Amino acid sequence: MHEAMECQGAAGAGLLNSREAIRDLFDDYYATLDAVDLEAWPNFFTEDCVYRVISRENYERGFSLATIGAESRGMLMDRVTGLRTTQVYAPRYYRRFAGPLKIGRGADGAVPVEHNLLLVQTLIDKQSEIILSARCYDSVVEVDGRLALERRDVVFDSEMIPNSLIYPA
């Protein structure tokens, strides 16, 4: 479990009412991914989460076909294992630039959060390039005294992602 989430848990109940706690969740999420701490990434999600990276066209039409999709924390852990042990790709860095969070009013114990996301990739021997411009639609819940993502839809604007999307968004 990542450190910041444990600290949030120590704060007690009512984290979903704290905009600061929700912002901390996303700050920690992106800092973890930018540090390529992939093993910590699934810990940001609930056990029965849904994670999708999906084209805008499919999202808006209600199609379920996603470029990347997982329906549990276990599937996210499998993806990390695959990234670390079975896939071969050139060394690269990702930097994620998240826009301001639009935090909605929750219902049924979940808070909707939306924000823009720009993902920049740098290969060691090439210039940096934007590989993803997206709008994120997240659902945040409180589980066991900490905040977690129960759903994350990363909806990218273009019909294609240049190159391949290696690391999570």
Coordinates of N, CA and C in Angstrom, one line a residue:
M1 N 0.9 -1.2 0.0 CA 0.0 0.0 0.0 C 0.9 1.2 0.0
H2 N 0.5 2.2 -0.8 CA 1.4 3.4 -0.9 C 1.2 4.2 0.4
E3 N 2.3 4.9 0.7 CA 2.4 5.6 2.0 C 1.3 6.7 2.2
A4 N 1.0 7.5 1.1 CA 0.0 8.6 1.3 C -1.3 8.1 1.6
M5 N -1.7 6.9 1.0 CA -3.0 6.4 1.2 C -3.2 5.9 2.7
E6 N -2.1 5.4 3.2 CA -2.1 4.9 4.6 C -2.3 6.2 5.5
C7 N -1.7 7.3 5.2 CA -1.9 8.5 6.0 C -3.3 9.0 5.9
Q8 N -3.9 8.9 4.7 CA -5.3 9.3 4.6 C -6.2 8.4 5.5
G9 N -5.9 7.1 5.5 CA -6.7 6.2 6.3 C -6.6 6.6 7.8
A10 N -5.5 7.2 8.2 CA -5.4 7.5 9.6 C -6.2 8.7 10.0
A11 N -6.7 9.5 8.9 CA -7.5 10.7 9.2 C -8.9 10.3 9.6
G12 N -9.3 9.1 9.3 CA -10.6 8.7 9.8 C -11.7 8.8 8.7
A13 N -12.9 8.6 9.1 CA -14.0 8.6 8.1 C -14.3 9.9 7.5
G14 N -15.1 9.9 6.4 CA -15.4 11.2 5.8 C -14.4 11.7 4.8
L15 N -13.5 10.8 4.3 CA -12.6 11.2 3.3 C -13.2 11.7 2.0
L16 N -14.3 11.0 1.7 CA -15.0 11.4 0.4 C -15.5 12.8 0.5
N17 N -15.7 13.4 1.6 CA -16.1 14.8 1.7 C -14.9 15.8 1.7
S18 N -13.7 15.3 1.7 CA -12.5 16.1 1.7 C -11.9 16.2 0.3
R19 N -12.1 17.5 -0.2 CA -11.5 17.7 -1.6 C -10.0 17.6 -1.5
E20 N -9.4 17.9 -0.4 CA -7.9 17.8 -0.3 C -7.5 16.3 -0.3
A21 N -8.3 15.5 0.4 CA -7.9 14.0 0.4 C -8.0 13.5 -1.1
I22 N -9.0 13.9 -1.8 CA -9.2 13.4 -3.2 C -8.1 13.9 -4.0
R23 N -7.7 15.2 -3.9 CA -6.6 15.7 -4.6 C -5.3 15.0 -4.3
D24 N -5.1 14.7 -3.0 CA -3.9 13.9 -2.6 C -3.9 12.5 -3.3
L25 N -5.1 11.9 -3.4 CA -5.1 10.6 -4.0 C -4.6 10.7 -5.4
F26 N -5.0 11.7 -6.2 CA -4.6 11.8 -7.6 C -3.1 12.3 -7.7
D27 N -2.7 13.2 -6.8 CA -1.3 13.6 -6.8 C -0.4 12.3 -6.5
D28 N -0.8 11.5 -5.6 CA 0.0 10.3 -5.3 C -0.1 9.3 -6.5
Y29 N -1.2 9.2 -7.1 CA -1.4 8.3 -8.2 C -0.4 8.6 -9.3
Y30 N -0.4 9.9 -9.7 CA 0.4 10.3 -10.8 C 1.9 10.3 -10.4
A31 N 2.2 10.7 -9.2 CA 3.6 10.6 -8.8 C 4.1 9.2 -8.8
T32 N 3.3 8.2 -8.4 CA 3.7 6.8 -8.4 C 3.9 6.3 -9.8
L33 N 3.1 6.7 -10.7 CA 3.3 6.3 -12.1 C 4.5 6.9 -12.7
D34 N 4.7 8.2 -12.5 CA 5.8 8.9 -13.1 C 7.1 8.3 -12.5
A35 N 7.1 7.8 -11.3 CA 8.3 7.2 -10.7 C 8.4 5.7 -11.2
V36 N 7.5 5.3 -12.0 CA 7.5 3.9 -12.6 C 7.4 2.9 -11.4
D37 N 6.7 3.2 -10.4 CA 6.5 2.3 -9.3 C 5.3 1.5 -9.6
L38 N 5.4 0.6 -10.6 CA 4.2 -0.1 -11.2 C 3.6 -1.0 -10.1
E39 N 4.4 -1.6 -9.3 CA 3.9 -2.6 -8.3 C 2.9 -1.9 -7.3
A40 N 3.1 -0.6 -7.1 CA 2.2 0.1 -6.2 C 0.9 0.6 -6.9
W41 N 0.9 0.6 -8.2 CA -0.2 1.1 -9.0 C -1.6 0.4 -8.7
P42 N -1.6 -0.9 -8.7 CA -2.9 -1.6 -8.4 C -3.5 -1.2 -7.0
N43 N -2.7 -0.8 -6.1 CA -3.2 -0.5 -4.7 C -4.0 0.8 -4.7
F44 N -4.0 1.5 -5.8 CA -4.9 2.7 -5.8 C -6.4 2.3 -6.2
F45 N -6.6 1.1 -6.5 CA -7.9 0.6 -6.9 C -8.6 -0.3 -5.9
T46 N -9.9 -0.4 -6.0 CA -10.6 -1.4 -5.2 C -10.4 -2.8 -5.8
E47 N -10.8 -3.8 -5.0 CA -10.6 -5.2 -5.5 C -11.4 -5.4 -6.8
D48 N -12.6 -4.9 -6.9 CA -13.4 -5.2 -8.0 C -13.5 -4.0 -9.0
C49 N -12.4 -3.3 -9.2 CA -12.4 -2.1 -10.0 C -12.6 -2.4 -11.5
V50 N -12.8 -1.3 -12.2 CA -12.8 -1.3 -13.6 C -11.9 -0.2 -14.1
Y51 N -10.9 -0.6 -14.9 CA -9.9 0.3 -15.5 C -10.0 0.2 -17.0
R52 N -10.2 1.3 -17.7 CA -10.2 1.2 -19.2 C -9.5 2.4 -19.7
V53 N -8.7 2.2 -20.8 CA -8.2 3.2 -21.7 C -9.0 3.0 -23.0
I54 N -9.8 4.0 -23.3 CA -10.8 3.8 -24.4 C -10.9 5.0 -25.3
S55 N -11.1 4.8 -26.6 CA -11.2 5.9 -27.5 C -12.5 6.7 -27.2
R56 N -12.4 8.0 -27.5 CA -13.6 8.8 -27.3 C -14.8 8.3 -28.1
E57 N -14.5 7.9 -29.3 CA -15.6 7.4 -30.2 C -16.3 6.3 -29.5
N58 N -15.6 5.3 -29.0 CA -16.2 4.1 -28.4 C -16.9 4.5 -27.1
Y59 N -16.3 5.4 -26.3 CA -16.9 5.8 -25.0 C -18.2 6.5 -25.2
E60 N -18.2 7.5 -26.2 CA -19.4 8.2 -26.4 C -20.6 7.4 -27.0
R61 N -20.2 6.4 -27.8 CA -21.3 5.5 -28.3 C -21.7 4.4 -27.4
G62 N -21.0 4.3 -26.3 CA -21.3 3.3 -25.3 C -20.8 1.9 -25.6
F63 N -19.8 1.9 -26.5 CA -19.2 0.6 -26.9 C -18.2 0.2 -25.8
S64 N -18.0 -1.1 -25.5 CA -17.2 -1.5 -24.5 C -15.7 -1.8 -24.9
L65 N -15.5 -1.8 -26.2 CA -14.1 -2.1 -26.7 C -13.1 -1.0 -26.3
A66 N -12.1 -1.5 -25.5 CA -11.1 -0.6 -25.0 C -9.8 -1.0 -25.4
T67 N -8.9 0.0 -25.6 CA -7.5 -0.3 -25.9 C -6.8 -1.1 -24.8
I68 N -7.1 -0.8 -23.6 CA -6.6 -1.5 -22.4 C -7.9 -1.6 -21.4
G69 N -8.1 -2.8 -20.9 CA -9.2 -2.9 -20.0 C -8.9 -4.0 -18.9
A70 N -9.4 -3.7 -17.7 CA -9.2 -4.6 -16.6 C -10.4 -4.5 -15.7
E71 N -10.9 -5.6 -15.1 CA -12.1 -5.7 -14.3 C -11.8 -6.1 -12.9
S72 N -10.6 -5.9 -12.4 CA -10.3 -6.2 -11.0 C -8.9 -5.8 -10.7
R73 N -8.6 -5.6 -9.5 CA -7.2 -5.3 -9.1 C -6.2 -6.4 -9.5
G74 N -6.7 -7.6 -9.4 CA -5.9 -8.8 -9.9 C -5.4 -8.7 -11.3
M75 N -6.4 -8.2 -12.2 CA -6.0 -8.0 -13.6 C -5.0 -6.9 -13.7
L76 N -5.1 -5.9 -12.9 CA -4.0 -4.8 -13.0 C -2.7 -5.3 -12.5
M77 N -2.7 -6.2 -11.5 CA -1.4 -6.8 -11.0 C -0.9 -7.7 -12.1
D78 N -1.7 -8.4 -12.9 CA -1.2 -9.2 -14.0 C -0.6 -8.4 -15.1
R79 N -1.2 -7.2 -15.3 CA -0.6 -6.3 -16.3 C 0.8 -5.8 -15.9
V80 N 0.9 -5.5 -14.6 CA 2.2 -5.1 -14.1 C 3.3 -6.3 -14.2
T81 N 2.8 -7.5 -13.9 CA 3.7 -8.6 -14.1 C 4.2 -8.8 -15.5
G82 N 3.2 -8.6 -16.4 CA 3.5 -8.7 -17.8 C 4.5 -7.6 -18.3
L83 N 4.3 -6.4 -17.8 CA 5.2 -5.3 -18.1 C 6.6 -5.5 -17.6
R84 N 6.7 -6.1 -16.4 CA 8.0 -6.3 -15.8 C 8.7 -7.6 -16.3
T85 N 8.0 -8.6 -16.7 CA 8.6 -9.9 -17.0 C 8.5 -10.4 -18.4
T86 N 7.5 -10.1 -19.1 CA 7.3 -10.7 -20.4 C 7.4 -9.8 -21.6
Q87 N 7.1 -8.5 -21.4 CA 7.1 -7.6 -22.6 C 8.5 -7.0 -22.8
V88 N 8.8 -6.8 -24.0 CA 10.1 -6.1 -24.4 C 9.8 -4.8 -25.1
Y89 N 10.4 -3.7 -24.6 CA 10.2 -2.4 -25.1 C 11.4 -1.6 -24.8
A90 N 11.5 -0.5 -25.6 CA 12.7 0.4 -25.4 C 12.5 1.2 -24.2
P91 N 13.6 1.4 -23.5 CA 13.5 2.3 -22.2 C 12.8 3.6 -22.5
R92 N 12.0 4.0 -21.6 CA 11.2 5.3 -21.8 C 10.8 5.9 -20.5
Y93 N 10.5 7.1 -20.5 CA 9.9 7.8 -19.4 C 8.6 8.4 -19.8
Y94 N 7.6 8.3 -18.9 CA 6.3 9.0 -19.1 C 6.2 10.1 -18.0
R95 N 5.6 11.2 -18.5 CA 5.2 12.2 -17.5 C 3.8 12.5 -17.8
R96 N 3.0 12.6 -16.7 CA 1.6 12.8 -16.8 C 1.3 14.2 -16.3
F97 N 0.5 14.9 -17.1 CA 0.1 16.3 -16.7 C -1.4 16.3 -16.6
A98 N -1.8 16.3 -15.4 CA -3.3 16.3 -15.1 C -3.8 17.7 -14.9
G99 N -5.0 17.9 -15.5 CA -5.6 19.2 -15.3 C -6.3 19.3 -14.0
P100 N -6.9 20.4 -13.7 CA -7.6 20.6 -12.4 C -8.8 19.6 -12.3
L101 N -8.9 19.1 -11.1 CA -10.0 18.1 -10.8 C -11.3 18.8 -10.7
K102 N -12.3 18.1 -11.4 CA -13.7 18.5 -11.2 C -14.3 17.5 -10.3
I103 N -14.5 17.8 -9.1 CA -15.0 16.8 -8.1 C -16.5 17.0 -8.0
G104 N -17.3 16.0 -8.3 CA -18.7 16.1 -8.2 C -19.3 15.7 -6.9
R105 N -20.6 15.7 -6.8 CA -21.2 15.2 -5.5 C -21.5 13.7 -5.7
G106 N -21.1 13.0 -4.7 CA -21.3 11.6 -4.7 C -22.7 11.1 -4.4
A107 N -22.9 9.9 -5.0 CA -24.2 9.2 -4.6 C -23.8 7.7 -4.4
D108 N -24.5 7.0 -3.6 CA -24.2 5.6 -3.3 C -22.7 5.4 -2.8
G109 N -22.2 6.4 -2.1 CA -20.9 6.2 -1.5 C -19.7 6.4 -2.5
A110 N -20.0 6.9 -3.7 CA -18.9 7.2 -4.6 C -18.9 8.6 -5.1
V111 N -17.7 9.2 -5.3 CA -17.6 10.5 -5.8 C -17.0 10.5 -7.2
P112 N -17.8 11.2 -8.2 CA -17.2 11.3 -9.5 C -16.2 12.4 -9.6
V113 N -15.1 12.1 -10.3 CA -14.0 13.0 -10.5 C -13.6 13.0 -12.0
E114 N -13.5 14.2 -12.6 CA -13.1 14.3 -14.0 C -11.9 15.3 -14.1
H115 N -11.1 15.0 -15.0 CA -10.0 15.9 -15.3 C -9.3 15.5 -16.7
N116 N -8.7 16.5 -17.2 CA -7.9 16.3 -18.5 C -6.6 15.6 -18.1
L117 N -6.0 14.9 -19.1 CA -4.7 14.3 -18.9 C -3.9 14.3 -20.2
L118 N -2.7 14.8 -20.0 CA -1.7 14.8 -21.1 C -0.6 13.9 -20.7
L119 N -0.3 12.9 -21.6 CA 0.8 12.0 -21.3 C 1.9 12.2 -22.3
V120 N 3.1 12.5 -21.8 CA 4.3 12.7 -22.7 C 5.3 11.6 -22.5
Q121 N 5.7 11.1 -23.6 CA 6.7 10.0 -23.5 C 8.1 10.5 -24.0
T122 N 9.1 10.0 -23.4 CA 10.5 10.4 -23.8 C 11.3 9.1 -23.9
L123 N 11.7 8.8 -25.1 CA 12.6 7.7 -25.3 C 14.0 8.3 -25.2
I124 N 14.9 7.5 -24.7 CA 16.3 8.0 -24.4 C 16.9 8.7 -25.5
D125 N 16.8 8.2 -26.7 CA 17.5 8.8 -27.9 C 16.6 9.6 -28.8
K126 N 15.4 10.0 -28.3 CA 14.5 10.8 -29.1 C 13.9 12.0 -28.4
Q127 N 13.3 12.9 -29.1 CA 12.6 14.0 -28.5 C 11.3 13.5 -27.8
S128 N 10.9 14.2 -26.8 CA 9.6 13.9 -26.1 C 8.5 14.1 -27.1
E129 N 7.4 13.3 -26.9 CA 6.3 13.4 -27.7 C 5.0 13.1 -26.9
I130 N 3.9 13.8 -27.3 CA 2.7 13.6 -26.7 C 2.1 12.3 -27.2
I131 N 1.8 11.3 -26.4 CA 1.2 10.1 -26.8 C -0.3 9.9 -26.4
L132 N -0.7 10.8 -25.6 CA -2.1 10.7 -25.1 C -2.7 12.0 -24.7
S133 N -3.8 12.4 -25.2 CA -4.6 13.6 -24.7 C -5.9 13.0 -24.4
A134 N -6.3 13.1 -23.1 CA -7.5 12.4 -22.7 C -8.3 13.2 -21.6
R135 N -9.5 12.7 -21.4 CA -10.3 13.1 -20.3 C -10.6 11.9 -19.5
C136 N -10.3 12.0 -18.2 CA -10.4 10.9 -17.2 C -11.7 11.0 -16.5
Y137 N -12.5 10.0 -16.4 CA -13.7 9.9 -15.6 C -13.5 8.8 -14.6
D138 N -13.4 9.3 -13.3 CA -13.1 8.4 -12.2 C -14.2 8.4 -11.2
S139 N -14.3 7.3 -10.5 CA -15.2 7.1 -9.4 C -14.4 6.7 -8.2
V140 N -14.4 7.6 -7.1 CA -13.6 7.4 -5.9 C -14.5 7.0 -4.8
V141 N -14.1 5.9 -4.1 CA -14.8 5.5 -2.9 C -13.9 5.4 -1.7
E142 N -14.5 5.2 -0.5 CA -13.7 5.0 0.7 C -13.8 3.6 1.1
V143 N -12.7 2.9 1.2 CA -12.7 1.5 1.6 C -11.6 1.3 2.7
D144 N -12.1 0.8 3.8 CA -11.2 0.5 5.0 C -10.4 1.8 5.4
G145 N -11.1 2.9 5.4 CA -10.4 4.1 5.9 C -9.5 4.8 4.9
R146 N -9.5 4.4 3.6 CA -8.7 5.0 2.6 C -9.5 5.3 1.4
L147 N -9.0 6.2 0.5 CA -9.7 6.4 -0.7 C -9.1 5.5 -1.8
A148 N -10.0 5.1 -2.7 CA -9.5 4.2 -3.8 C -10.4 4.4 -5.0
L149 N -9.9 4.1 -6.2 CA -10.6 4.2 -7.4 C -11.4 2.9 -7.7
E150 N -12.7 3.1 -7.8 CA -13.5 1.9 -8.1 C -13.7 1.8 -9.6
R151 N -13.5 2.9 -10.3 CA -13.6 2.9 -11.8 C -12.8 4.0 -12.3
R152 N -12.1 3.7 -13.4 CA -11.3 4.8 -14.1 C -11.4 4.5 -15.6
D153 N -12.0 5.5 -16.3 CA -12.1 5.5 -17.7 C -11.2 6.7 -18.2
V154 N -10.1 6.3 -18.9 CA -9.2 7.3 -19.6 C -9.7 7.3 -21.0
V155 N -10.3 8.4 -21.4 CA -10.9 8.5 -22.7 C -10.1 9.4 -23.6
F156 N -9.3 8.7 -24.5 CA -8.4 9.5 -25.4 C -9.1 10.1 -26.6
D157 N -8.7 11.3 -27.0 CA -9.4 12.1 -28.0 C -9.2 11.6 -29.4
S158 N -8.0 11.1 -29.8 CA -7.8 10.7 -31.2 C -8.2 9.3 -31.4
E159 N -8.3 8.9 -32.6 CA -8.6 7.5 -32.9 C -7.4 6.6 -32.8
M160 N -6.3 7.1 -32.7 CA -5.0 6.3 -32.7 C -4.1 6.9 -31.6
I161 N -3.4 5.9 -31.0 CA -2.3 6.3 -30.0 C -1.0 6.1 -30.8
P162 N -0.2 7.1 -31.0 CA 1.1 6.9 -31.7 C 1.9 5.9 -30.9
N163 N 2.6 5.0 -31.6 CA 3.4 4.0 -30.9 C 2.5 3.2 -30.0
S164 N 3.0 2.6 -29.0 CA 2.2 1.8 -28.1 C 2.2 2.5 -26.7
L165 N 1.1 2.2 -26.0 CA 0.9 2.7 -24.7 C 1.4 1.6 -23.7
I166 N 2.6 1.8 -23.2 CA 3.2 0.8 -22.4 C 2.8 0.9 -21.0
Y167 N 3.0 2.0 -20.3 CA 2.7 2.2 -18.9 C 1.2 2.6 -18.7
P168 N 0.7 2.5 -17.5 CA -0.7 2.9 -17.2 C -0.8 4.4 -17.3
A169 N -2.0 4.9 -17.6 CA -2.4 6.3 -17.6 C -3.1 6.7 -16.4

